[in-house]
Short mmCIF file of C-alpha atoms in Angstrom, two decimals:
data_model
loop_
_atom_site.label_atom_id
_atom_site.label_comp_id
_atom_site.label_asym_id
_atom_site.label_seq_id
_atom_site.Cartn_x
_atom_site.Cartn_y
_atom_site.Cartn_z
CA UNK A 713 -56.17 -12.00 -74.21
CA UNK A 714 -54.97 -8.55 -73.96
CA UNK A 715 -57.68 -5.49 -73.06
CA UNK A 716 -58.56 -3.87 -76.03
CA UNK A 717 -60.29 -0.40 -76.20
CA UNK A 718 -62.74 -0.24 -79.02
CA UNK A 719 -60.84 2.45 -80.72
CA UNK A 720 -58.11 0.56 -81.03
CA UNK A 721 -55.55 1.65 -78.62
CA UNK A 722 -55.58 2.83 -74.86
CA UNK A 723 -54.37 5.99 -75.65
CA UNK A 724 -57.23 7.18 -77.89
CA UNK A 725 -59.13 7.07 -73.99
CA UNK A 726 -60.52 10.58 -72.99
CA UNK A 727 -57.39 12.34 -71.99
CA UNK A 728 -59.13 15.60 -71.08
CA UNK A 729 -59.76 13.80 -67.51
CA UNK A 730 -63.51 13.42 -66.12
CA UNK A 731 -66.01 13.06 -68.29
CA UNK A 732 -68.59 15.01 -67.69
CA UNK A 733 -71.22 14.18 -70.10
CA UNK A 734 -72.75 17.47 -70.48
CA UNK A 735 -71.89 17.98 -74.33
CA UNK A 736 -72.48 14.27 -75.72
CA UNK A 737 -74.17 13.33 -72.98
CA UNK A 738 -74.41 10.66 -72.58
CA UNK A 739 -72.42 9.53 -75.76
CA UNK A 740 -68.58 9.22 -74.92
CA UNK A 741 -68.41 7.58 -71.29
CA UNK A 742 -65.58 5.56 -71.06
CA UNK A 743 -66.58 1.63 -69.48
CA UNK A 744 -64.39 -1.14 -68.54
CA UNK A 745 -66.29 -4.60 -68.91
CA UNK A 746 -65.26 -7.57 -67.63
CA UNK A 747 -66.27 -11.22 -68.24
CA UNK A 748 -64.33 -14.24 -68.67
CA UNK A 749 -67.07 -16.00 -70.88
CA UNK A 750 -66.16 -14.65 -74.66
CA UNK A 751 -69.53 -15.04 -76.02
CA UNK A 752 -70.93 -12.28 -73.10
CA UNK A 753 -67.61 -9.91 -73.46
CA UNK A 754 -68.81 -9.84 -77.30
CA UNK A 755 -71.85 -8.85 -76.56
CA UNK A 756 -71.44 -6.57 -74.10
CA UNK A 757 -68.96 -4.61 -76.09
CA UNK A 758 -71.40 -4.51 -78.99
CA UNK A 759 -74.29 -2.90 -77.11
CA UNK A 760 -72.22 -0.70 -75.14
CA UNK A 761 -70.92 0.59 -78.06
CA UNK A 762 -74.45 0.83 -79.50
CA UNK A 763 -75.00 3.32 -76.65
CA UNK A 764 -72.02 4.99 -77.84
CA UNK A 765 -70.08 4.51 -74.81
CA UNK A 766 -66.04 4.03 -74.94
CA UNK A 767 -65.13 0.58 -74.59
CA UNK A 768 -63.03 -1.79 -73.31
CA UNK A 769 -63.01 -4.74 -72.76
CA UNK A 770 -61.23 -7.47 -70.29
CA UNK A 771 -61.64 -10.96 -69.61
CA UNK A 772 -59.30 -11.40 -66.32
CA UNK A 773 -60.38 -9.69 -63.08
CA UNK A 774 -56.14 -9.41 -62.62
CA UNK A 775 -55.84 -7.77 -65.82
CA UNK A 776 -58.66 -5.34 -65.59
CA UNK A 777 -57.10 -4.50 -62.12
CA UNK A 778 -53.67 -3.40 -63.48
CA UNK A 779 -55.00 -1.68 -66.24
CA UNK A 780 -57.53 0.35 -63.65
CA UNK A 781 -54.29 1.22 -61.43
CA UNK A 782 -52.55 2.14 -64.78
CA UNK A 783 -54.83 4.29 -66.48
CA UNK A 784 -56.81 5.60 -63.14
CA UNK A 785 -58.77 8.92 -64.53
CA UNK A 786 -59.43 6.64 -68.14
CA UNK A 787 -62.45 5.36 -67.20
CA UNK A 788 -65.92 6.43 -65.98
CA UNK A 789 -67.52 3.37 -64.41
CA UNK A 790 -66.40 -0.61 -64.44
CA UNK A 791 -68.85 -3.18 -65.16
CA UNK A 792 -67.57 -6.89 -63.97
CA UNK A 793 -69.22 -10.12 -64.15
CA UNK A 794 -69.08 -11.83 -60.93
CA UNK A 795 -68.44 -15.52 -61.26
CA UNK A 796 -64.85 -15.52 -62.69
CA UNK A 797 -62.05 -18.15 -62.31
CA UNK A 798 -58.89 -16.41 -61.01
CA UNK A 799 -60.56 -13.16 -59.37
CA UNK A 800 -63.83 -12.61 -59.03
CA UNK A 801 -65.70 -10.04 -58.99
CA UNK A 802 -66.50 -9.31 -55.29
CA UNK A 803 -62.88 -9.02 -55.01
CA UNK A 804 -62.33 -6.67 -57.68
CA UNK A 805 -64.97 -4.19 -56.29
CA UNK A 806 -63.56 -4.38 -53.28
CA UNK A 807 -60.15 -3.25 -54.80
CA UNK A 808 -61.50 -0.35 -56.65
CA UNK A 809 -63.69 0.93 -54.00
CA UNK A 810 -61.08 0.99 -52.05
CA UNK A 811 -58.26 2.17 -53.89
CA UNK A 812 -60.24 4.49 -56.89
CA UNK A 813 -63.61 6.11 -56.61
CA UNK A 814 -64.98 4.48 -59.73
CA UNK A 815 -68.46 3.18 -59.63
CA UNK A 816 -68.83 -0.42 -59.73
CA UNK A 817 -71.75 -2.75 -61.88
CA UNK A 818 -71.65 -6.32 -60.80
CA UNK A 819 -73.45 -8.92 -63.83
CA UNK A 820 -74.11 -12.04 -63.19
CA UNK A 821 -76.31 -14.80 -64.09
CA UNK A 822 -76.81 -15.96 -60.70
CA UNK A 823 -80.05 -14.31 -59.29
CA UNK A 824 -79.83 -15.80 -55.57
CA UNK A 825 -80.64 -12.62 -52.80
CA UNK A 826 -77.89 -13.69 -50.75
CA UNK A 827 -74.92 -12.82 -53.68
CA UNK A 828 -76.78 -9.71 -54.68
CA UNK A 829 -76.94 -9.07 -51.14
CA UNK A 830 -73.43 -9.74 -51.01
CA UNK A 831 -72.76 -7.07 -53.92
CA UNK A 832 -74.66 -4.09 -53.09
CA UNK A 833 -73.41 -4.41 -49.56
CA UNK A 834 -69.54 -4.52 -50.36
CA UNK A 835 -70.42 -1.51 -52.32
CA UNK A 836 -71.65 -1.94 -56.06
CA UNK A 837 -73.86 0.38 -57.27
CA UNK A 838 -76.05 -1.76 -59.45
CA UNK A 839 -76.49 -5.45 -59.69
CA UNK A 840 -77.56 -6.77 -62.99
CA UNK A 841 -78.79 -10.03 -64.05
CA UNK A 842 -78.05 -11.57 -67.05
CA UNK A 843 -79.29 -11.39 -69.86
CA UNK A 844 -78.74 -8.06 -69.96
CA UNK A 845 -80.42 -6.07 -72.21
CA UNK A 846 -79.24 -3.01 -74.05
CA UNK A 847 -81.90 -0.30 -72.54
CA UNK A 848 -80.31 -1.30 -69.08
CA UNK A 849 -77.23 0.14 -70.31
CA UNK A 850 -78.31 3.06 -71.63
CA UNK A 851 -79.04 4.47 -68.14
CA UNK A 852 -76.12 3.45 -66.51
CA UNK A 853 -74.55 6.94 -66.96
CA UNK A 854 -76.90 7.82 -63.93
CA UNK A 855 -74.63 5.92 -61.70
CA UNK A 856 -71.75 8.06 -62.76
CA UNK A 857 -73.19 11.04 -62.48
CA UNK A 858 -75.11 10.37 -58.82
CA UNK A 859 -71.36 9.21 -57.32
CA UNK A 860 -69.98 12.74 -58.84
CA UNK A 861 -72.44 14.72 -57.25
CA UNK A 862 -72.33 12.65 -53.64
CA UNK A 863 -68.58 13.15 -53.81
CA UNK A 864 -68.99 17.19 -54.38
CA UNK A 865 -71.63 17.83 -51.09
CA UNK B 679 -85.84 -22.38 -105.23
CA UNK B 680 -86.62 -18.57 -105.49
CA UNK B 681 -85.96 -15.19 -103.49
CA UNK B 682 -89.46 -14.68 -102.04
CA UNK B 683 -89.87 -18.73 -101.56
CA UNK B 684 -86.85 -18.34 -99.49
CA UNK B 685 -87.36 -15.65 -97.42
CA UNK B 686 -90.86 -16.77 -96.33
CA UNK B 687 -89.14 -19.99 -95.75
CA UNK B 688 -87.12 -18.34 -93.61
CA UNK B 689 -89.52 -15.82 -91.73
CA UNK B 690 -91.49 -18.90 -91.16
CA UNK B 691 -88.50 -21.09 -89.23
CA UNK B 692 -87.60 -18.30 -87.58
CA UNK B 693 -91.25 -17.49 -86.33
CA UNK B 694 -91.50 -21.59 -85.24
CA UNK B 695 -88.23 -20.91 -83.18
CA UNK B 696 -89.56 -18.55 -80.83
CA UNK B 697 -92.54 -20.37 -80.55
CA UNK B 698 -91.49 -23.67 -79.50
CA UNK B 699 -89.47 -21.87 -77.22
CA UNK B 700 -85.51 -22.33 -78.72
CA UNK B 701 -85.17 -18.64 -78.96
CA UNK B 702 -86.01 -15.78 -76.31
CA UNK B 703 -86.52 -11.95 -76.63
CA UNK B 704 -82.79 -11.80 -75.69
CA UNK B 705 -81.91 -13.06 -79.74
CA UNK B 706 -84.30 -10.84 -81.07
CA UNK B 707 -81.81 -7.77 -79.19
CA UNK B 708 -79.15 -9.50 -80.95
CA UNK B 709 -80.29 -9.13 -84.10
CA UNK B 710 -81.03 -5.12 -83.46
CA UNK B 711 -77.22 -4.88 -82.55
CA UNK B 712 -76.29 -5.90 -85.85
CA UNK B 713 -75.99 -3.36 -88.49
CA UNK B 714 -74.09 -2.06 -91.75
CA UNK B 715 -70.72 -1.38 -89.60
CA UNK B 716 -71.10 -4.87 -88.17
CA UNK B 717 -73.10 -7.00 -90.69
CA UNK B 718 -71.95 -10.50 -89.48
CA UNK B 719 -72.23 -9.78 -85.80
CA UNK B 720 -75.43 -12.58 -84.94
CA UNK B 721 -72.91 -15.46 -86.93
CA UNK B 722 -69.79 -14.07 -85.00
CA UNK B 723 -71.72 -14.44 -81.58
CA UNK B 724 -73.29 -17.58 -82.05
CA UNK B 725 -70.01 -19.18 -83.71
CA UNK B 726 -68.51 -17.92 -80.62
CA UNK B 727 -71.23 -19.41 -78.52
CA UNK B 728 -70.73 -22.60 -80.57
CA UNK B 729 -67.21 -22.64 -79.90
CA UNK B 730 -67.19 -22.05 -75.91
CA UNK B 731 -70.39 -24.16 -75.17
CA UNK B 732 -68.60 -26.98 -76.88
CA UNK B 733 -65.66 -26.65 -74.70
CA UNK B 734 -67.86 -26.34 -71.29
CA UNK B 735 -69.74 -29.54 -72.80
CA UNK B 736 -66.21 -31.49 -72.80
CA UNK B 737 -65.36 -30.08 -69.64
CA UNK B 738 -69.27 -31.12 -67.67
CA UNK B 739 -68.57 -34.66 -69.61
CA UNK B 740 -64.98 -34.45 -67.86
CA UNK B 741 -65.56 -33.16 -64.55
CA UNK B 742 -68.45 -35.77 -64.30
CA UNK B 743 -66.14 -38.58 -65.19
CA UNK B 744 -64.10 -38.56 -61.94
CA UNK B 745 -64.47 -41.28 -59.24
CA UNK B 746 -65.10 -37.96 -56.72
CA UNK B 747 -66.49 -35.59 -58.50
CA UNK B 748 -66.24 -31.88 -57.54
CA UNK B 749 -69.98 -30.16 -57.94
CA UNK B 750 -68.50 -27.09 -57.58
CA UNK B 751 -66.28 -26.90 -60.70
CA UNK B 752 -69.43 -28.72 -62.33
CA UNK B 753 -71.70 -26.09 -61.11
CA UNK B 754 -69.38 -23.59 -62.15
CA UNK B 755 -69.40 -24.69 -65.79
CA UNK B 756 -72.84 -25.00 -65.91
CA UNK B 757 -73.08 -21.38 -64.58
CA UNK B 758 -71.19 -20.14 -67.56
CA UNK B 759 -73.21 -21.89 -69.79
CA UNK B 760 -76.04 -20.57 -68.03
CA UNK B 761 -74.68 -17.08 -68.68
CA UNK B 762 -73.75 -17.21 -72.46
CA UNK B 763 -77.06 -19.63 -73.47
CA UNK B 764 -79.23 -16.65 -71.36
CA UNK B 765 -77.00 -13.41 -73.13
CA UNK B 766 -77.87 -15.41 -76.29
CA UNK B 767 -81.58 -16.29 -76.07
CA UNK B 768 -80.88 -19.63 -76.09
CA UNK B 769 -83.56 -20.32 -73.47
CA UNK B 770 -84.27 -24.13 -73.73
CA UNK B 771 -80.61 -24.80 -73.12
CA UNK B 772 -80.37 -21.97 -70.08
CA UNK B 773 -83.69 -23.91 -68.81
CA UNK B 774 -82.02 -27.19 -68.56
CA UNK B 775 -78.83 -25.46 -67.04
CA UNK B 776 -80.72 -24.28 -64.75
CA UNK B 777 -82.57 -27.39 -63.54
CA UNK B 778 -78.92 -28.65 -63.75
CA UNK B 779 -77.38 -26.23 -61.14
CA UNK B 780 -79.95 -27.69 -58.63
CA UNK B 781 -78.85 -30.94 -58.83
CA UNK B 782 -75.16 -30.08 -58.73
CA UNK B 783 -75.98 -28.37 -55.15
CA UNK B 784 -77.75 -31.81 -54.11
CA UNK B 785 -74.73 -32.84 -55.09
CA UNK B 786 -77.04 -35.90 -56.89
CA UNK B 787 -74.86 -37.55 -59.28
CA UNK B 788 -77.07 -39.85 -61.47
CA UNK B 789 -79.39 -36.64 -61.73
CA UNK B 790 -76.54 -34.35 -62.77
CA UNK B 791 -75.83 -37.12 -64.92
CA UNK B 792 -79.20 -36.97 -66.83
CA UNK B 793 -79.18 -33.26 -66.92
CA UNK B 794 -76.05 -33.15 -68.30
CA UNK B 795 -77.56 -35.61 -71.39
CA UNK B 796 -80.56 -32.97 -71.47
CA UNK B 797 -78.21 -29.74 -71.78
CA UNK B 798 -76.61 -31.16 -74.88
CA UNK B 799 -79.23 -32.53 -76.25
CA UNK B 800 -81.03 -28.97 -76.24
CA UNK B 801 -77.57 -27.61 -77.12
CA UNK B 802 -77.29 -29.76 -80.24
CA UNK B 803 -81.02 -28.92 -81.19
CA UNK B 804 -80.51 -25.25 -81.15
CA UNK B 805 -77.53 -25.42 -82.82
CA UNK B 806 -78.68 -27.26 -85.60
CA UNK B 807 -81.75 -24.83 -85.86
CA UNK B 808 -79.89 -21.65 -85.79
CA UNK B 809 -77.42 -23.21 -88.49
CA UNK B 810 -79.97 -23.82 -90.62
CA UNK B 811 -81.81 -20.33 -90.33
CA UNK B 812 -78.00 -18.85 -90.48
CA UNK B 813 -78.15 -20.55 -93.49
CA UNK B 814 -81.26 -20.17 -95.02
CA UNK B 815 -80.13 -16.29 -94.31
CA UNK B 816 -76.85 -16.32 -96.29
CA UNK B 817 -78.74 -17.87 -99.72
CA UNK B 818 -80.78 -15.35 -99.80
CA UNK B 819 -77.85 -12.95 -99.32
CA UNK B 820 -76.36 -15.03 -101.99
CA UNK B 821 -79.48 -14.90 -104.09
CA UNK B 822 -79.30 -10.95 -104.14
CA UNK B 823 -82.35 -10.95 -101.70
CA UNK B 824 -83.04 -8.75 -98.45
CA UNK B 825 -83.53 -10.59 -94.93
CA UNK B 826 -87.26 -9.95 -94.19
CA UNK B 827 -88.05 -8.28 -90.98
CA UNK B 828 -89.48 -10.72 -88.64
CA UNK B 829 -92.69 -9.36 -86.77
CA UNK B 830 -93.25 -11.00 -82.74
CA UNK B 831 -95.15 -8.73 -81.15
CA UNK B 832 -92.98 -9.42 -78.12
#
């Protein structure tokens, strides 16, 4: 399956650079999700959009990788589910953090300390459990913003 | 039978649901999502469910099968399930997947074996169940009827 943005096409994406929220705030941020389970990606896409965020939407860690490298000042934030068959996603947070300075959210339905442990420490910002519900992602903007502001002190 | 026998029909199933514990909070968010731009969305997600729980189903039955069975693939597939039973609010079935995934990391194979009988027998239960309040939801569509707003004080 092919990435598709909700609006249809990856050019429609923000092209004006960073978002930064302060007009349609915070209506317009631009998320990459990333789940290999079909019935999750659906919903995820669905509420995020209900928050009015930009989305799109992968189900391959490999995929959502290239298209990150491609498009690199596209998106705001990446949220990945962890537990995925070809990548998962500790590896692809460890790729964008260190090659792009997007903020990460790991989901997963796998609650054990030790792999959220795992998570936060190779550098996620959040750690979610599923099922995830939609008031959850109406803050995540926060994590966008705080990263901006640590990265201009 | 008529509109308003129907739709109290159908509050009422849908009410039992939640109470004997088929359906979470998490469905009741699914229903919110859906709206005039998207008016099909619950029967998309749960055909979708459907679809991919019936494939990981297969694949548990499969994986199970084999004179040396790997508990991690299993354990994998009945992480998934986990996943897409919880995001739906399918919470028996997530219940007995995760009672499942316990077994699987025993490595116990006539207990996986029995849990595996469990998941789809839950599965097949709440299938049935949502089919038939997906149902009871479309004739009164049909009918020229609204769907009554179900009150759960959740």
């Amino acid at each position: 399956m092919n990435p598709s943005n909700g609006n249809g096409s990856m050019s429609t994406a923000s092209s004006s650079g960073a978002w930064d929220g302060r007009d349609q705030f915070p209506a317009g941020l631009r998320v990459l999700v990333v789940d290999d389970d079909p019935t999750c990606l659906m919903i995820f896409e669905k509420m995020l959009k209900a928050c009015l965020y930009q989305v799109t939407k992968c189900n391959k860690a490999e995929t959502a990788l290239s298209v990150l490298r491609e498009h690199k000042n596209e998106f705001d934030i990446v949220i990945s589910d962890v537990h995925m068959p070809d990548m998962d996603g500790f590896e692809l947070l460890k790729h964008i953090t260190s090659e792009m300075d997007l903020p990460v959210i790991l989901i997963s339905a796998d609650a054990r300390k030790q792999v959220v442990m795992e998570g936060v420490t190779y550098g996620a910002c959040d750690y979610l459990i599923k099922p995830v519900r939609i008031e959850t992602l109406k803050n995540i903007w926060q994590h966008v913003v705080r990263k901006k502001a640590r990265n201009t002190v | 039978m008529e509109v308003g026998q129907m739709q109290r029909r159908l509050v009422d199933y849908t009410k039992s649901l939640f109470m004997e514990g088929f359906l979470d909070a998490q469905f009741l968010q699914l229903q919110q999502l859906q709206d005039e731009s998207n008016p099909d969305f619950v029967v998309e997600v749960v055909s979708l469910f459907f679809d991919d729980s019936e494939k990981l189903l297969n694949d548990l039955t499969m994986a199970l099968d084999q004179p040396n069975v790997d508990f991690k693939k299993v354990d994998a597939h009945v992480h998934q399930l986990k996943g897409s039973s919880s995001s739906i609010g399918a919470q028996r079935v997530k219940n007995a997947c995760i009672a499942f995934r316990s077994f699987c990391e025993e490595q116990n194979i006539d207990a996986t074996l029995r849990c595996l009988q469990q998941v789809k027998q839950e599965y097949y239960l709440v299938k049935n169940k949502l089919e038939t309040m997906l149902r009871v939801k479309q004739q009164i569509v049909a009918a020229g009827g609204s769907i009554p707003m179900i009150e759960l004080g959740f």
